[in-house]
C-alpha atoms as a printed R data frame, in Angstrom:
    type eleno elety resid chain resno       x       y       z
1   ATOM     1    CA   MET     A     1 146.661 124.963 135.096
2   ATOM     2    CA   GLN     A     2 149.469 122.665 135.507
3   ATOM     3    CA   ARG     A     3 150.709 120.805 132.499
4   ATOM     4    CA   GLU     A     4 153.076 117.806 132.741
5   ATOM     5    CA   ILE     A     5 154.313 115.146 130.025
6   ATOM     6    CA   VAL     A     6 154.605 111.544 131.037
7   ATOM     7    CA   LEU     A     7 157.263 110.351 128.716
8   ATOM     8    CA   ASP     A     8 158.746 107.073 127.809
9   ATOM     9    CA   THR     A     9 161.190 105.504 125.379
10  ATOM    10    CA   GLU     A    10 162.253 102.430 123.783
11  ATOM    11    CA   THR     A    11 165.884 101.806 122.511
12  ATOM    12    CA   THR     A    12 168.067  99.374 120.659
13  ATOM    13    CA   GLY     A    13 169.959  98.732 124.003
14  ATOM    14    CA   LEU     A    14 171.065 100.197 127.281
15  ATOM    15    CA   ASP     A    15 173.977 102.355 126.407
16  ATOM    16    CA   HIS     A    16 173.735 105.465 124.074
17  ATOM    17    CA   ALA     A    17 177.462 106.078 124.386
18  ATOM    18    CA   ARG     A    18 178.050 102.709 122.677
19  ATOM    19    CA   GLY     A    19 175.805 103.346 119.715
20  ATOM    20    CA   ASP     A    20 172.374 102.341 120.817
21  ATOM    21    CA   ARG     A    21 169.612 104.706 119.476
22  ATOM    22    CA   ILE     A    22 165.926 105.538 120.400
23  ATOM    23    CA   ILE     A    23 163.324 103.604 118.403
24  ATOM    24    CA   GLU     A    24 160.336 104.679 119.962
25  ATOM    25    CA   ILE     A    25 158.708 107.709 121.951
26  ATOM    26    CA   GLY     A    26 155.405 107.960 123.644
27  ATOM    27    CA   CYS     A    27 154.136 110.844 125.571
28  ATOM    28    CA   ILE     A    28 150.852 111.899 127.191
29  ATOM    29    CA   GLU     A    29 149.720 115.150 128.469
30  ATOM    30    CA   LEU     A    30 148.475 115.648 131.788
31  ATOM    31    CA   LEU     A    31 146.596 118.858 132.965
32  ATOM    32    CA   ASN     A    32 146.314 118.956 136.950
33  ATOM    33    CA   ARG     A    33 147.455 115.258 136.761
34  ATOM    34    CA   ILE     A    34 144.677 114.146 134.703
35  ATOM    35    CA   PRO     A    35 145.169 112.954 131.084
36  ATOM    36    CA   THR     A    36 143.852 115.086 128.330
37  ATOM    37    CA   GLY     A    37 143.882 112.724 125.543
38  ATOM    38    CA   ARG     A    38 146.658 114.585 123.830
39  ATOM    39    CA   GLU     A    39 149.374 112.352 122.771
40  ATOM    40    CA   PHE     A    40 152.700 112.264 120.953
41  ATOM    41    CA   HIS     A    41 153.933 109.000 119.676
42  ATOM    42    CA   CYS     A    42 156.324 107.868 116.946
43  ATOM    43    CA   PHE     A    43 158.321 104.901 115.774
44  ATOM    44    CA   ILE     A    44 161.961 105.787 114.786
45  ATOM    45    CA   ASN     A    45 164.589 104.248 112.377
46  ATOM    46    CA   PRO     A    46 167.653 104.084 114.427
47  ATOM    47    CA   GLU     A    47 170.030 103.568 111.489
48  ATOM    48    CA   ARG     A    48 171.265 100.323 112.816
49  ATOM    49    CA   ASP     A    49 169.956  96.824 113.733
50  ATOM    50    CA   VAL     A    50 168.148  96.067 116.684
51  ATOM    51    CA   PRO     A    51 169.666  93.326 118.688
52  ATOM    52    CA   ALA     A    52 167.442  90.268 119.454
53  ATOM    53    CA   GLU     A    53 167.693  90.579 122.953
54  ATOM    54    CA   ALA     A    54 166.216  94.328 122.878
55  ATOM    55    CA   GLU     A    55 163.668  92.755 120.145
56  ATOM    56    CA   ALA     A    56 162.576  90.432 122.987
57  ATOM    57    CA   VAL     A    57 161.707  93.262 125.312
58  ATOM    58    CA   HIS     A    58 159.668  95.462 123.060
59  ATOM    59    CA   GLY     A    59 159.007  93.467 120.068
60  ATOM    60    CA   LEU     A    60 160.432  96.002 117.578
61  ATOM    61    CA   SER     A    61 162.316  94.614 114.937
62  ATOM    62    CA   THR     A    62 164.907  96.094 112.332
63  ATOM    63    CA   ALA     A    63 162.442  95.252 109.652
64  ATOM    64    CA   PHE     A    64 159.667  97.017 111.211
65  ATOM    65    CA   LEU     A    65 161.590 100.145 111.803
66  ATOM    66    CA   ALA     A    66 163.454 100.371 108.427
67  ATOM    67    CA   ASP     A    67 160.612 102.519 106.883
68  ATOM    68    CA   LYS     A    68 159.936 104.702 109.929
69  ATOM    69    CA   PRO     A    69 161.276 108.324 110.095
70  ATOM    70    CA   LEU     A    70 164.469 109.182 111.411
71  ATOM    71    CA   PHE     A    71 164.776 111.223 114.559
72  ATOM    72    CA   ALA     A    72 165.509 114.403 112.845
73  ATOM    73    CA   ALA     A    73 162.363 114.180 111.124
74  ATOM    74    CA   VAL     A    74 160.466 114.097 114.371
75  ATOM    75    CA   ALA     A    75 162.557 116.399 116.720
76  ATOM    76    CA   ASP     A    76 160.915 119.639 116.108
77  ATOM    77    CA   GLU     A    77 157.319 117.964 116.752
78  ATOM    78    CA   PHE     A    78 158.475 116.272 119.810
79  ATOM    79    CA   ILE     A    79 159.991 119.384 121.253
80  ATOM    80    CA   ASP     A    80 156.899 121.456 120.664
81  ATOM    81    CA   PHE     A    81 154.842 118.872 122.217
82  ATOM    82    CA   ILE     A    82 156.868 118.898 125.306
83  ATOM    83    CA   GLY     A    83 157.410 122.439 125.520
84  ATOM    84    CA   ASN     A    84 159.052 123.677 128.701
85  ATOM    85    CA   ASP     A    85 156.760 121.647 130.872
86  ATOM    86    CA   VAL     A    86 157.805 119.216 133.753
87  ATOM    87    CA   LEU     A    87 158.469 115.653 132.225
88  ATOM    88    CA   VAL     A    88 157.285 112.857 134.516
89  ATOM    89    CA   ILE     A    89 159.706 109.538 133.574
90  ATOM    90    CA   HIS     A    90 160.357 106.203 135.060
91  ATOM    91    CA   ASN     A    91 163.945 105.870 135.680
92  ATOM    92    CA   ALA     A    92 164.564 109.268 133.959
93  ATOM    93    CA   THR     A    93 168.467 109.367 133.737
94  ATOM    94    CA   PHE     A    94 168.078 106.510 131.141
95  ATOM    95    CA   ASP     A    95 165.504 108.186 128.849
96  ATOM    96    CA   ILE     A    96 166.935 111.639 129.254
97  ATOM    97    CA   GLY     A    97 170.383 110.526 128.643
98  ATOM    98    CA   PHE     A    98 169.083 109.002 125.227
99  ATOM    99    CA   LEU     A    99 167.014 112.042 124.367
100 ATOM   100    CA   ASN     A   100 170.068 114.394 124.781
101 ATOM   101    CA   MET     A   101 172.283 112.280 122.709
102 ATOM   102    CA   GLU     A   102 169.818 112.420 119.962
103 ATOM   103    CA   LEU     A   103 169.209 116.172 120.360
104 ATOM   104    CA   GLU     A   104 173.018 116.861 120.533
105 ATOM   105    CA   ARG     A   105 173.542 115.050 117.015
106 ATOM   106    CA   LEU     A   106 170.891 117.686 115.642
107 ATOM   107    CA   ALA     A   107 172.678 120.625 117.603
108 ATOM   108    CA   LYS     A   108 169.485 121.065 119.578
109 ATOM   109    CA   PRO     A   109 169.190 122.112 123.181
110 ATOM   110    CA   ARG     A   110 169.362 119.601 125.689
111 ATOM   111    CA   ILE     A   111 166.554 118.656 128.201
112 ATOM   112    CA   SER     A   112 167.563 119.771 131.787
113 ATOM   113    CA   HIS     A   113 167.234 117.254 134.518
114 ATOM   114    CA   ASP     A   114 165.816 120.251 136.621
115 ATOM   115    CA   ARG     A   115 162.506 119.892 134.872
116 ATOM   116    CA   VAL     A   116 162.081 116.066 135.283
117 ATOM   117    CA   VAL     A   117 160.080 114.278 137.864
118 ATOM   118    CA   ASP     A   118 161.597 110.611 138.336
119 ATOM   119    CA   THR     A   119 158.884 108.314 139.401
120 ATOM   120    CA   LEU     A   120 161.584 105.629 140.247
121 ATOM   121    CA   ALA     A   121 162.989 107.949 142.781
122 ATOM   122    CA   LEU     A   122 159.607 108.761 144.134
123 ATOM   123    CA   SER     A   123 158.736 105.018 144.525
124 ATOM   124    CA   ARG     A   124 162.056 104.273 146.276
125 ATOM   125    CA   ARG     A   125 161.212 107.057 148.941
126 ATOM   126    CA   LYS     A   126 157.569 106.160 149.456
127 ATOM   127    CA   HIS     A   127 158.358 102.227 149.466
128 ATOM   128    CA   PRO     A   128 161.902 101.605 150.704
129 ATOM   129    CA   GLY     A   129 162.905  97.965 150.332
130 ATOM   130    CA   GLY     A   130 160.070  97.437 147.590
131 ATOM   131    CA   VAL     A   131 160.101  96.512 143.965
132 ATOM   132    CA   HIS     A   132 160.160  99.593 141.860
133 ATOM   133    CA   ASN     A   133 159.444  98.411 138.240
134 ATOM   134    CA   LEU     A   134 156.238  99.671 136.436
135 ATOM   135    CA   ASP     A   135 154.768  96.059 136.650
136 ATOM   136    CA   ALA     A   136 155.230  95.919 140.404
137 ATOM   137    CA   LEU     A   137 153.832  99.434 140.920
138 ATOM   138    CA   CYS     A   138 150.810  98.641 138.866
139 ATOM   139    CA   LYS     A   139 150.130  95.505 141.180
140 ATOM   140    CA   ARG     A   140 150.791  97.649 144.067
141 ATOM   141    CA   TYR     A   141 148.013  99.976 143.140
142 ATOM   142    CA   GLY     A   142 145.660  97.775 141.605
143 ATOM   143    CA   ILE     A   143 146.177  99.369 137.950
144 ATOM   144    CA   ASP     A   144 145.205  97.041 135.309
145 ATOM   145    CA   ASN     A   145 148.292  96.376 132.816
146 ATOM   146    CA   SER     A   146 147.218  93.183 131.243
147 ATOM   147    CA   LYS     A   147 147.628  94.615 127.955
148 ATOM   148    CA   ARG     A   148 151.370  95.286 128.726
149 ATOM   149    CA   THR     A   149 152.651  92.031 126.973
150 ATOM   150    CA   LYS     A   150 155.776  93.774 126.043
151 ATOM   151    CA   HIS     A   151 157.322  97.004 126.735
152 ATOM   152    CA   GLY     A   152 155.942 100.084 124.607
153 ATOM   153    CA   ALA     A   153 156.746 103.643 124.939
154 ATOM   154    CA   LEU     A   154 152.909 104.976 124.698
155 ATOM   155    CA   MET     A   155 151.395 102.106 126.711
156 ATOM   156    CA   ASP     A   156 153.909 102.450 129.325
157 ATOM   157    CA   SER     A   157 153.207 106.232 129.489
158 ATOM   158    CA   LEU     A   158 149.599 105.715 130.120
159 ATOM   159    CA   LEU     A   159 150.255 103.033 132.918
160 ATOM   160    CA   LEU     A   160 152.898 105.633 134.317
161 ATOM   161    CA   ALA     A   161 150.538 108.466 134.444
162 ATOM   162    CA   GLU     A   162 148.133 106.163 136.888
163 ATOM   163    CA   VAL     A   163 151.116 105.276 138.970
164 ATOM   164    CA   TYR     A   164 152.378 108.873 139.173
165 ATOM   165    CA   VAL     A   165 148.934 110.034 140.711
166 ATOM   166    CA   GLU     A   166 149.194 106.982 143.286
167 ATOM   167    CA   LEU     A   167 152.661 107.675 144.263
168 ATOM   168    CA   LEU     A   168 151.764 111.423 144.977
169 ATOM   169    CA   GLY     A   169 148.562 110.321 146.805
170 ATOM   170    CA   GLU     A   170 146.417 112.613 144.765
171 ATOM   171    CA   ARG     A   171 143.829 110.048 143.376
172 ATOM   172    CA   GLN     A   172 140.916 111.527 145.405
173 ATOM   173    CA   ALA     A   173 142.164 115.265 144.982
174 ATOM   174    CA   ASN     A   174 141.891 114.676 141.196
175 ATOM   175    CA   LEU     A   175 138.022 113.985 140.976
176 ATOM   176    CA   GLN     A   176 137.115 117.789 140.114
177 ATOM   177    CA   LEU     A   177 134.072 117.991 142.084
178 ATOM   178    CA   GLY     A   178 133.742 121.654 141.612
179 ATOM   179    CA   ARG     A   179 130.836 123.224 140.308
180 ATOM   180    CA   SER     A   180 130.563 126.287 137.875
181 ATOM   181    CA   ASN     A   181 129.901 129.733 139.015
182 ATOM   182    CA   ALA     A   182 128.186 132.518 137.216
183 ATOM   183    CA   ASN     A   183 131.445 133.341 135.461
184 ATOM   184    CA   GLY     A   184 131.971 129.791 134.111
185 ATOM   185    CA   ALA     A   185 134.929 129.096 136.317
186 ATOM   186    CA   SER     A   186 134.773 126.376 138.588
187 ATOM   187    CA   ALA     A   187 134.227 126.737 142.326
188 ATOM   188    CA   SER     A   188 137.258 124.730 142.934
189 ATOM   189    CA   ALA     A   189 139.425 126.713 140.681
190 ATOM   190    CA   ALA     A   190 138.134 129.924 142.132
191 ATOM   191    CA   SER     A   191 138.956 128.928 145.716
192 ATOM   192    CA   GLY     A   192 142.506 127.756 144.858
193 ATOM   193    CA   GLY     A   193 141.561 124.050 144.781
194 ATOM   194    CA   ALA     A   194 139.012 123.737 147.792
195 ATOM   195    CA   VAL     A   195 135.354 123.077 146.572
196 ATOM   196    CA   VAL     A   196 133.206 126.033 147.775
197 ATOM   197    CA   ALA     A   197 129.584 125.044 148.993
198 ATOM   198    CA   ALA     A   198 126.897 127.329 147.331
199 ATOM   199    CA   LYS     A   199 125.059 129.722 149.682
200 ATOM   200    CA   ARG     A   200 121.232 129.103 149.699
201 ATOM   201    CA   PRO     A   201 119.318 132.083 148.221
202 ATOM   202    CA   ALA     A   202 116.702 131.694 150.831
203 ATOM   203    CA   PRO     A   203 116.649 129.615 154.061
204 ATOM   204    CA   LEU     A   204 114.899 126.508 153.902
205 ATOM   205    CA   PRO     A   205 111.168 126.597 155.617
206 ATOM   206    CA   SER     A   206 110.903 125.356 159.227
207 ATOM   207    CA   ARG     A   207 109.410 121.709 159.556
208 ATOM   208    CA   LEU     A   208 108.087 122.614 163.008
209 ATOM   209    CA   THR     A   209 104.147 123.081 163.106
210 ATOM   210    CA   ALA     A   210 102.727 125.564 165.413
211 ATOM   211    CA   ASP     A   211 101.621 122.815 167.719
212 ATOM   212    CA   ASP     A   212 105.144 121.645 167.834
213 ATOM   213    CA   VAL     A   213 106.411 125.128 168.809
214 ATOM   214    CA   ALA     A   214 103.451 125.691 171.579
215 ATOM   215    CA   ALA     A   215 104.269 121.995 172.997
216 ATOM   216    CA   HIS     A   216 107.992 123.015 173.116
217 ATOM   217    CA   ARG     A   217 107.385 126.227 174.951
218 ATOM   218    CA   SER     A   218 104.924 124.500 177.453
219 ATOM   219    CA   PHE     A   219 107.496 121.972 178.454
220 ATOM   220    CA   ILE     A   220 110.082 124.656 179.019
221 ATOM   221    CA   GLU     A   221 107.797 126.630 181.204
222 ATOM   222    CA   SER     A   222 107.109 123.571 183.344
223 ATOM   223    CA   LEU     A   223 110.775 123.215 184.235
224 ATOM   224    CA   GLY     A   224 110.272 126.473 186.636
225 ATOM   225    CA   GLU     A   225 111.750 129.795 186.656
226 ATOM   226    CA   THR     A   226 115.386 128.782 187.208
227 ATOM   227    CA   ALA     A   227 115.719 126.365 184.407
228 ATOM   228    CA   LEU     A   228 118.470 127.103 182.047
229 ATOM   229    CA   TRP     A   229 116.411 126.407 179.103
230 ATOM   230    CA   ARG     A   230 114.098 129.367 179.703
231 ATOM   231    CA   ARG     A   231 116.756 131.631 178.400
232 ATOM   232    CA   TYR     A   232 116.171 130.657 174.997
233 ATOM   233    CA   LEU     A   233 112.455 130.965 174.773
234 ATOM   234    CA   ASN     A   234 112.706 134.513 173.232
235 ATOM   235    CA   GLY     A   235 115.693 133.503 171.248
236 ATOM   236    CA   GLN     A   236 118.137 135.265 173.475
237 ATOM   237    CA   THR     A   237 120.908 134.162 175.959
238 ATOM   238    CA   GLU     A   238 122.514 135.646 178.995
239 ATOM   239    CA   THR     A   239 125.972 136.413 178.830
């Protein structure tokens, strides 16, 4: 079972090195590229003001965030949720830079880029010359993003999960059409992902009547002794 976490953040600005902070984290869990319904979501008090230009993007104000927990209060729950699994992020350098800054402030281990799948890089490879932001990718793949009036970490993670599957070309593969066998395991799992057809316990009865068989034999015999099809009259062929 492959577990991945689709992750997004919202921040007070674009540069953590100049004092910008995380104000929202949204994560959703995927198993075999399918959302399980498990989510991690929180708003965070950044201990600073939210500039008007940033608020215009995500709609999160200084006043709204004033009573929200500090990153220190949610860090352990966040770390437990993501575990050691692969993180799927759009423009991952941005989010990982902010997350590692926050983790370093608490003397907690950094997130390695080795465990990250950057969907921005995937899109650039798959669609060179195209537009690669989340709205453009939703439009390309026919994903409904009509509720995305502003950026939001959880909403964007949900949309990115759909985009991710499309970028990988695995939409059909994830339909999970396997059946369960006697041990409770799915046929697709038992066969390493391929759906295995069940063997019939008994052959289907023939639909040919005795008259059909007799008429066929009579026709073959009428073709003469050298006819090729006479070899099959008794269920045998010559080699």
